[in-house]
Steps between C-alpha positions, in 0.01 A plus 500: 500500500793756541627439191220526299405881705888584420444445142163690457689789712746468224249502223317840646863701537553369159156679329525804725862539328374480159197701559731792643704495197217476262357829692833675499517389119178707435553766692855561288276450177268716577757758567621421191190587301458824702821599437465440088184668488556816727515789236384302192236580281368203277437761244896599415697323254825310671736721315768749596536702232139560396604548146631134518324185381339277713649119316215247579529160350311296427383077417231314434490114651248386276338168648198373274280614203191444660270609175535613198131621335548564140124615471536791745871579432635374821758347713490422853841405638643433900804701519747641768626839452835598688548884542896602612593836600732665774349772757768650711315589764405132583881482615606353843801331671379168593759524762320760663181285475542179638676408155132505337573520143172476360129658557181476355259787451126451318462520184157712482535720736712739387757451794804623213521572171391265230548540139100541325618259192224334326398271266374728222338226293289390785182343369169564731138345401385598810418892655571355853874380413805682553720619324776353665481130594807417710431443852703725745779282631724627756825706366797370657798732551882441551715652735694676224176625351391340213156386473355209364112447433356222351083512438392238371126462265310402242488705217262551205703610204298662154721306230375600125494122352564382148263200418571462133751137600207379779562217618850482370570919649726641699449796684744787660375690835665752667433639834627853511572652834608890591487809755138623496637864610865488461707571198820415373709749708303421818549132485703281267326129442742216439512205446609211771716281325778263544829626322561371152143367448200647274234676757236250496245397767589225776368174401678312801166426652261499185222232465413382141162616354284169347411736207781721494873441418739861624788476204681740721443862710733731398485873639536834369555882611358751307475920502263674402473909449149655496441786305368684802810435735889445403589264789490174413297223611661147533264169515579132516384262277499113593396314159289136531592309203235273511462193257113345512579080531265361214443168610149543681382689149663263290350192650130646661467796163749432198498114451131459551380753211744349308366133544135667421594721231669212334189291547347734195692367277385171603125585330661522138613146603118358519292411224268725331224314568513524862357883457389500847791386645754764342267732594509461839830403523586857379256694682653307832795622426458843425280501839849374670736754369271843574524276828843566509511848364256595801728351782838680307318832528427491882845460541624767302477852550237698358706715256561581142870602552594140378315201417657174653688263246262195695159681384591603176571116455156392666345791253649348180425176614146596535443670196694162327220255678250757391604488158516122515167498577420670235636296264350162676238675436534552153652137406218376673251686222730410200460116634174537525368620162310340279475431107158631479593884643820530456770545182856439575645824331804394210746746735354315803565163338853593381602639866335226735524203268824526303721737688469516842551113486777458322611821740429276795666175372133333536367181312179425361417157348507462153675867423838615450546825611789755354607803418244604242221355592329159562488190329253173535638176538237282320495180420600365162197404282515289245371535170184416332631187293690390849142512668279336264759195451537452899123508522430272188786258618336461817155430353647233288674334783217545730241330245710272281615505155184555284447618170195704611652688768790580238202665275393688773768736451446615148670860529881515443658695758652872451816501250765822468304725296557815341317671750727421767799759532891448406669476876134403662588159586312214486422484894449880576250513761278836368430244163359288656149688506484565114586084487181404693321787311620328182372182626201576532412653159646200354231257757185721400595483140564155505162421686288714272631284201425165692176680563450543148622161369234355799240733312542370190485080595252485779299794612374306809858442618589869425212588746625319817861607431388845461347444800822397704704771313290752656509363872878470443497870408318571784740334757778664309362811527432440932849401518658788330237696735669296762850561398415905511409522840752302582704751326351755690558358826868398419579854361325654841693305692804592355424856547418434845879343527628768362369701742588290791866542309494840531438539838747250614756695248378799760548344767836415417592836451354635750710259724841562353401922515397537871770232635730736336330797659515338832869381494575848411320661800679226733805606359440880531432416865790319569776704328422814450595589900833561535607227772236278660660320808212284621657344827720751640 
């Protein structure tokens, strides 16, 4: 039990020591600060020589880029600033004092003088805010007399943006700082810098933007004369070099209009006949890129100082699906028209049936496209003797060798006449028309003189072949009837063809024009900035 009393009597002499020194301490301090401010006026510049310039220097410890708003012409950064001047009246001995070598006085009340430098491109969207933002941090002097203040604050910047590269821009900020009230003469703004580097801002304890990538903040002094005054008037400027990182446009913006803009061409790809299909198709897709042209304009400002590269693209790629629709559109009613309404025009038959596929490297059965025009691949006929041999070989071998069936074929077939021309041919294919013609003169004449030798033997005979020669007429004439329509129908069709030709010689084109178009707008996109690091 006594030792554990002679410690705690120990303990107590122990804090009663310390507390008496801390007192004593505070008591020297505040003499201290008594002493400095006896006889000084906050209001007094810290010179001797009041023609003299008061040097204050100056650095900015920039720490983050917490927005930058390109729609409002903004940027809202977390930076330190460090203010240095010496004020010789803040002079002591620390000897004298308890060696204190440092003191603290507040920073916003006006306890000594304080340089009135501001920000002078301080942006405010509100009446309430002030125009300085730094909180008032204590100033800490030295024994010797210099002063060092360091406020830091968040500062809205106005920053006049160039949008013409969005996404792939970059943007340089400055944040210019100077005396409110003093001039040139009155006080001299430097620079706080390191010897034998370029004045720049600190970016020892910076934190990386997600957006933004800072190149580099290098700083500036400037003078400026005033017409009304010839003192000059020095500023700072600390420049943000700021690069935008395009990988959240390229992958959430960029690649997806691509992939749907793409998908237009897609519709030249489908078949004509699936009208409502490449209709829609279309329609869809001009639906999705306005999409996309709505979303780009919320995030860009609302100016007409420069148009961004990124919506001149989505512009050009909507007028291109626009005009794509048109022309689904208008394949759609050259598939669809008919042989009873419609004409196919000799300029429109030379242009969509001759030249545009040979253009296009396209094949058509039975046609041989070149140069000058078309040509039909038909197939060889054979000529009128050929015919009428095959066909009376086959009746002879189908019924047997008979002496009747030979007399059944009284009429010689078609020799080289005179008529025919020199370099015609014997198996030209437009001949064989006038051959059948031919034929058939040669049949009626031969059956009016069997009608006549019938006549003239056995009148009751002549009557029932007359008879038969008439029904035979008859059928003949149905199946040339027949043989017309059939014509008819084969010739319509063939027009139809044609046009179904035609529009797939559109399509064609169509395809091959706007993939060019759209590989050239890619490519405008993606070269014409000037250096597009994606992942820095």
């Amino acid at each position: 039990m006594r030792l554990s009393q002679v410690l705690r009597v120990v303990h107590v002499v122990l804090l009663l020591e310390l507390c008496s020194d801390e007192v004593v301490g505070s008591k020297i301090e505040a003499k201290l600060y008594r002493d400095l401010l006896s006889n000084y006026s906050a209001w007094v510049r810290p010179v001797r020589n009041p023609k003299k310039a008061l040097m204050v220097s100056m650095r900015v410890y920039l720490q983050q880029i917490l927005n930058v708003d390109a729609k409002h012409q903004m940027v809202e950064v977390n930076a330190w600033l460090k203010y240095v001047w010496t004020d010789y009246r803040l002079r002591w001995r620390p000897v004298d004092y308890d060696n204190i070598s440092t003191i603290r006085f507040l920073g916003g009340e006006e306890q000594i003088w304080q340089p009135d430098i501001l920000l002078y491109n301080r942006y405010i969207d509100n009446e309430q805010e002030s125009f300085d933002s730094t909180y008032k941090a204590n100033i800490v002097v030295y024994s010797d007399g210099l002063v060092n203040w360091i406020p830091p604050g968040i500062f809205k910047l106005s920053c006049k943006m160039d949008i013409t590269l969005f996404p792939f821009d970059e943007q340089i900020c400055f944040m210019k700082f100077g005396s409110w009230t003093y001039h040139g003469f009155a006080l001299d703004l430097r620079i706080d810098s390191v010897d034998n580097d370029e004045p720049s801002a600190d970016l020892s304890t910076f934190i990386s933007n997600g957006e933004w990538h800072l190149v580099q903040a290098p700083a500036v002094r400037e003078e400026k004369f005033y017409k009304c005054c010839r003192e000059p008037y020095p500023t700072v400027r600390f420049f943000l070099h700021m690069r935008r990182r395009t990988i959240f446009y390229l992958f959430n913006v960029l690649l997806p209009s691509l992939l749907v803009s793409f998908m237009s061409l897609l519709a030249f790809c489908l078949p004509a006949t699936d009208m409502s299909e490449k209709i829609g198709l279309q329609t869809t897709i001009l639906l999705s890129v306005c999409f996309f042209l709505t979303i780009l304009s919320e995030m860009t400002p609302t100016t007409s100082e420069a148009v961004p590269l990124l919506g001149v693209f989505f512009s050009v790629v909507t007028f291109i699906v626009s005009i794509s629709t048109t022309f689904t559109i208008l394949v759609l009613n050259i598939r669809y028209r008919q042989f009873g309404n419609h004409a196919m025009a000799p300029v429109f038959r030379t242009m969509f049936l001759e030249f545009l596929p040979w253009l296009m490297m396209m094949r058509r059965p039975e046609h041989h496209f070149h140069k000058a025009g078309v040509s039909k691949i038909a197939e060889q006929d054979e000529c009128v003797q050929c015919s009428e041999r095959r066909e009376f070989s086959e009746v002879r071998r189908s019924d047997g060798e008979d002496d009747a069936i030979a007399n059944l074929c009284p009429f010689p077939t078609e020799k080289l006449s005179i008529g025919r021309k020199v370099g015609d041919g014997l198996f030209v294919h437009r001949r064989c028309n006038a051959h059948e013609k031919s034929r058939t003169e040669k049949f009626e004449r031969g059956m009016k003189a069997c009608e006549r030798a019938i006549h003239e033997e056995n009148p009751e005979l002549a009557q029932t072949l007359l008879s038969t020669i008439k029904l035979y007429e008859v059928i003949v004439d149905q199946v040339a009837r027949i043989r017309r329509r059939i014509a008819i129908k084969r010739e319509r069709k063939d027009v139809e063809e044609e046009w179904k030709f035609a529009a797939m010689a559109l399509d064609r084109f169509c395809l091959l024009l706007f993939s060019v178009l759209m590989l050239v707008c890619c490519a405008a996109v993606i070269f014409l900035p000037p250096s597009v690091k994606i992942f820095e």
